Each structure stands twice: as C-alpha cells, then as structure tokens.
C-alpha cells in the first residue's frame, strides 16, 4: 500500500481538462510544500512535471498546473493532448526517517 | 548536462545480494544540497523509494527495506551503489538512480531491470 493515495485511473477527451488528486497526511503533504508530480511513459524513466506544489520546470508546458489544500495535492492538465497519456505519480517529502513517499500512480487515458 | 547510469547484474538468485552502481557524469555527487537515491518499480506497479544519501554522508532508507539495504558512495569514481540482501522474487523490479532535493527527483537514470530467479 502506497503512502500517498491516488486514483488508479482518470480519462478525458482531447481538449478537456482533468485533475488527479494525491492524498497524504499531516506529516507529508499537509506539512511540507514539497509535492512533486511526474509522468512516465511505458519503458521510460519518470519525468518531473511539477515541483514544490506548483512550480513547472523549464520546458514543461503551462497546460500542467499543481495545487495543494490541506493533506491533498492536485495536478491539473488542461487542453488534453494524446501525448499526455501516461502514468502520473505524486511524491512528497515527509518527516521522520522516511525521506520521501510516492503515490501509487494514476493511469491517464486520452479518449 | 549531468547524467546518471545504472549498471549491474540483471539476474540475481533468491537469498543472494542485489548490487547496482550508479555512475554520475558531467557533474559531481559531492555537490552541496543534493540527495542521491534509488527508486524501484516492480513490473506493472508503482514507484517505491528505496533509499538516499545526502552529500554530507547521511543515509536514509525506506523503513520497509532498512534491514536489507545499504547505500555506499565512491566519490573518487563519482559513483554510488545499492546493495539489497536476502532478495526474493518480490524484489524483482526496474531500479532507477536519481538526484533529488527535499522536493523533486529532477534527474533520473534510464533504469535497470533486475530479476530475482533461480
């Protein structure tokens, strides 16, 4: 069982917007603004899409945005494109001896 | 551009020790403010943080693996290594090495598949 909870799957049509949630606890998402989001295509390494809750690395489309409320972080993808179809993972810095926790992943299907 | 590359045996027998090395090029693993870590992904499953070390030398391990994991560093070779002892089929996974801070894992290796089987 993953430390952070994500929906197993989400779907949307091209041009639409979708949101993926990531729920943690007051020891990780609720305490630190160190939430990151990654997408992963089959057979590839994950790619960083959002860090520190809402910051996009250079080169990442502004169609990707992140937010946080309480113990839940969210990734929103607007203007869905076929190339967005991938697995998405959230992660958070956490307190104690466990440095980092990941979500279980969400499969995004572009219909 | 800093790059990471995993290397090591692709097949390990049950009860033996899995050993992987991550070689960092075009950058130093002694760089301040960064962690260098291992993440694994069993086939068809999600990402699991295995452990990391900080440039100061402090190591951190996933509590669920802590009794079996060791991460070591060779700064002269700009490499860091993962040893996972007493492996079982449940340890079969793609193992990634990556650079990270308190927040993001911003640079990843391509991953190395390790299969545990007799």
mmCIF file with all atom_site columns, C-alpha atoms in Angstrom, chain A residues 20-90:
data_model
loop_
_atom_site.group_PDB
_atom_site.id
_atom_site.type_symbol
_atom_site.label_atom_id
_atom_site.label_alt_id
_atom_site.label_comp_id
_atom_site.label_asym_id
_atom_site.label_entity_id
_atom_site.label_seq_id
_atom_site.pdbx_PDB_ins_code
_atom_site.Cartn_x
_atom_site.Cartn_y
_atom_site.Cartn_z
_atom_site.occupancy
_atom_site.B_iso_or_equiv
_atom_site.pdbx_formal_charge
_atom_site.auth_seq_id
_atom_site.auth_comp_id
_atom_site.auth_asym_id
_atom_site.auth_atom_id
_atom_site.pdbx_PDB_model_num
ATOM 1  C CA . UNK A 1 20 ? -5.532 13.982 -10.460 1.00 0.00 ? 20 UNK A CA 1
ATOM 2  C CA . UNK A 1 21 ? -5.624 14.017 -6.676  1.00 0.00 ? 21 UNK A CA 1
ATOM 3  C CA . UNK A 1 22 ? -2.938 12.868 -4.269  1.00 0.00 ? 22 UNK A CA 1
ATOM 4  C CA . UNK A 1 23 ? -3.902 12.466 -0.625  1.00 0.00 ? 23 UNK A CA 1
ATOM 5  C CA . UNK A 1 24 ? -1.392 12.165 2.184   1.00 0.00 ? 24 UNK A CA 1
ATOM 6  C CA . UNK A 1 25 ? -1.228 13.120 5.830   1.00 0.00 ? 25 UNK A CA 1
ATOM 7  C CA . UNK A 1 26 ? -0.239 15.967 8.103   1.00 0.00 ? 26 UNK A CA 1
ATOM 8  C CA . UNK A 1 27 ? 3.283  14.501 8.152   1.00 0.00 ? 27 UNK A CA 1
ATOM 9  C CA . UNK A 1 28 ? 3.897  14.886 4.448   1.00 0.00 ? 28 UNK A CA 1
ATOM 10 C CA . UNK A 1 29 ? 1.645  16.822 2.055   1.00 0.00 ? 29 UNK A CA 1
ATOM 11 C CA . UNK A 1 30 ? -0.086 18.658 4.855   1.00 0.00 ? 30 UNK A CA 1
ATOM 12 C CA . UNK A 1 31 ? 3.169  19.836 6.422   1.00 0.00 ? 31 UNK A CA 1
ATOM 13 C CA . UNK A 1 32 ? 5.612  20.438 3.582   1.00 0.00 ? 32 UNK A CA 1
ATOM 14 C CA . UNK A 1 33 ? 5.294  22.337 0.324   1.00 0.00 ? 33 UNK A CA 1
ATOM 15 C CA . UNK A 1 34 ? 7.470  19.726 -1.318  1.00 0.00 ? 34 UNK A CA 1
ATOM 16 C CA . UNK A 1 35 ? 4.953  17.945 -3.519  1.00 0.00 ? 35 UNK A CA 1
ATOM 17 C CA . UNK A 1 36 ? 6.161  16.825 -6.921  1.00 0.00 ? 36 UNK A CA 1
ATOM 18 C CA . UNK A 1 37 ? 4.439  15.273 -9.917  1.00 0.00 ? 37 UNK A CA 1
ATOM 19 C CA . UNK A 1 38 ? 5.948  13.005 -12.567 1.00 0.00 ? 38 UNK A CA 1
ATOM 20 C CA . UNK A 1 39 ? 4.699  11.424 -15.721 1.00 0.00 ? 39 UNK A CA 1
ATOM 21 C CA . UNK A 1 40 ? 6.016  8.153  -17.036 1.00 0.00 ? 40 UNK A CA 1
ATOM 22 C CA . UNK A 1 41 ? 5.603  6.613  -20.438 1.00 0.00 ? 41 UNK A CA 1
ATOM 23 C CA . UNK A 1 42 ? 5.997  2.823  -20.781 1.00 0.00 ? 42 UNK A CA 1
ATOM 24 C CA . UNK A 1 43 ? 9.599  1.687  -20.553 1.00 0.00 ? 43 UNK A CA 1
ATOM 25 C CA . UNK A 1 44 ? 10.862 5.163  -19.699 1.00 0.00 ? 44 UNK A CA 1
ATOM 26 C CA . UNK A 1 45 ? 12.113 6.877  -16.596 1.00 0.00 ? 45 UNK A CA 1
ATOM 27 C CA . UNK A 1 46 ? 9.701  9.243  -14.829 1.00 0.00 ? 46 UNK A CA 1
ATOM 28 C CA . UNK A 1 47 ? 9.887  12.892 -15.875 1.00 0.00 ? 47 UNK A CA 1
ATOM 29 C CA . UNK A 1 48 ? 9.420  15.745 -13.438 1.00 0.00 ? 48 UNK A CA 1
ATOM 30 C CA . UNK A 1 49 ? 6.399  17.873 -14.336 1.00 0.00 ? 49 UNK A CA 1
ATOM 31 C CA . UNK A 1 50 ? 5.709  19.911 -11.187 1.00 0.00 ? 50 UNK A CA 1
ATOM 32 C CA . UNK A 1 51 ? 7.728  20.536 -8.027  1.00 0.00 ? 51 UNK A CA 1
ATOM 33 C CA . UNK A 1 52 ? 7.235  22.431 -4.785  1.00 0.00 ? 52 UNK A CA 1
ATOM 34 C CA . UNK A 1 53 ? 3.451  22.031 -5.249  1.00 0.00 ? 53 UNK A CA 1
ATOM 35 C CA . UNK A 1 54 ? 3.030  24.299 -8.249  1.00 0.00 ? 54 UNK A CA 1
ATOM 36 C CA . UNK A 1 55 ? 6.310  25.120 -9.984  1.00 0.00 ? 55 UNK A CA 1
ATOM 37 C CA . UNK A 1 56 ? 6.914  23.922 -13.522 1.00 0.00 ? 56 UNK A CA 1
ATOM 38 C CA . UNK A 1 57 ? 10.466 23.024 -14.535 1.00 0.00 ? 57 UNK A CA 1
ATOM 39 C CA . UNK A 1 58 ? 11.797 24.716 -17.619 1.00 0.00 ? 58 UNK A CA 1
ATOM 40 C CA . UNK A 1 59 ? 10.376 23.146 -20.755 1.00 0.00 ? 59 UNK A CA 1
ATOM 41 C CA . UNK A 1 60 ? 7.174  21.786 -19.179 1.00 0.00 ? 60 UNK A CA 1
ATOM 42 C CA . UNK A 1 61 ? 4.007  23.036 -20.822 1.00 0.00 ? 61 UNK A CA 1
ATOM 43 C CA . UNK A 1 62 ? 1.877  25.566 -18.945 1.00 0.00 ? 62 UNK A CA 1
ATOM 44 C CA . UNK A 1 63 ? -1.032 23.195 -19.519 1.00 0.00 ? 63 UNK A CA 1
ATOM 45 C CA . UNK A 1 64 ? 0.227  21.447 -16.375 1.00 0.00 ? 64 UNK A CA 1
ATOM 46 C CA . UNK A 1 65 ? -0.513 23.047 -13.023 1.00 0.00 ? 65 UNK A CA 1
ATOM 47 C CA . UNK A 1 66 ? -0.356 21.957 -9.406  1.00 0.00 ? 66 UNK A CA 1
ATOM 48 C CA . UNK A 1 67 ? -2.040 22.973 -6.175  1.00 0.00 ? 67 UNK A CA 1
ATOM 49 C CA . UNK A 1 68 ? -2.496 21.839 -2.602  1.00 0.00 ? 68 UNK A CA 1
ATOM 50 C CA . UNK A 1 69 ? -5.193 22.080 0.039   1.00 0.00 ? 69 UNK A CA 1
ATOM 51 C CA . UNK A 1 70 ? -4.644 20.530 3.427   1.00 0.00 ? 70 UNK A CA 1
ATOM 52 C CA . UNK A 1 71 ? -3.394 16.978 3.033   1.00 0.00 ? 71 UNK A CA 1
ATOM 53 C CA . UNK A 1 72 ? -4.350 16.737 -0.643  1.00 0.00 ? 72 UNK A CA 1
ATOM 54 C CA . UNK A 1 73 ? -2.390 17.875 -3.670  1.00 0.00 ? 73 UNK A CA 1
ATOM 55 C CA . UNK A 1 74 ? -3.754 18.058 -7.197  1.00 0.00 ? 74 UNK A CA 1
ATOM 56 C CA . UNK A 1 75 ? -2.367 18.035 -10.705 1.00 0.00 ? 75 UNK A CA 1
ATOM 57 C CA . UNK A 1 76 ? -4.491 19.620 -13.416 1.00 0.00 ? 76 UNK A CA 1
ATOM 58 C CA . UNK A 1 77 ? -3.838 19.118 -17.094 1.00 0.00 ? 77 UNK A CA 1
ATOM 59 C CA . UNK A 1 78 ? -5.721 21.448 -19.392 1.00 0.00 ? 78 UNK A CA 1
ATOM 60 C CA . UNK A 1 79 ? -6.175 21.115 -23.124 1.00 0.00 ? 79 UNK A CA 1
ATOM 61 C CA . UNK A 1 80 ? -5.569 17.369 -23.049 1.00 0.00 ? 80 UNK A CA 1
ATOM 62 C CA . UNK A 1 81 ? -3.418 16.015 -25.847 1.00 0.00 ? 81 UNK A CA 1
ATOM 63 C CA . UNK A 1 82 ? -2.816 12.453 -26.950 1.00 0.00 ? 82 UNK A CA 1
ATOM 64 C CA . UNK A 1 83 ? 0.812  12.704 -25.802 1.00 0.00 ? 83 UNK A CA 1
ATOM 65 C CA . UNK A 1 84 ? -0.372 13.316 -22.228 1.00 0.00 ? 84 UNK A CA 1
ATOM 66 C CA . UNK A 1 85 ? -1.484 9.697  -21.998 1.00 0.00 ? 85 UNK A CA 1
ATOM 67 C CA . UNK A 1 86 ? 0.862  8.201  -19.400 1.00 0.00 ? 86 UNK A CA 1
ATOM 68 C CA . UNK A 1 87 ? 1.133  7.156  -15.776 1.00 0.00 ? 87 UNK A CA 1
ATOM 69 C CA . UNK A 1 88 ? 1.305  10.028 -13.286 1.00 0.00 ? 88 UNK A CA 1
ATOM 70 C CA . UNK A 1 89 ? 2.891  9.843  -9.843  1.00 0.00 ? 89 UNK A CA 1
ATOM 71 C CA . UNK A 1 90 ? 2.954  12.272 -6.965  1.00 0.00 ? 90 UNK A CA 1
#
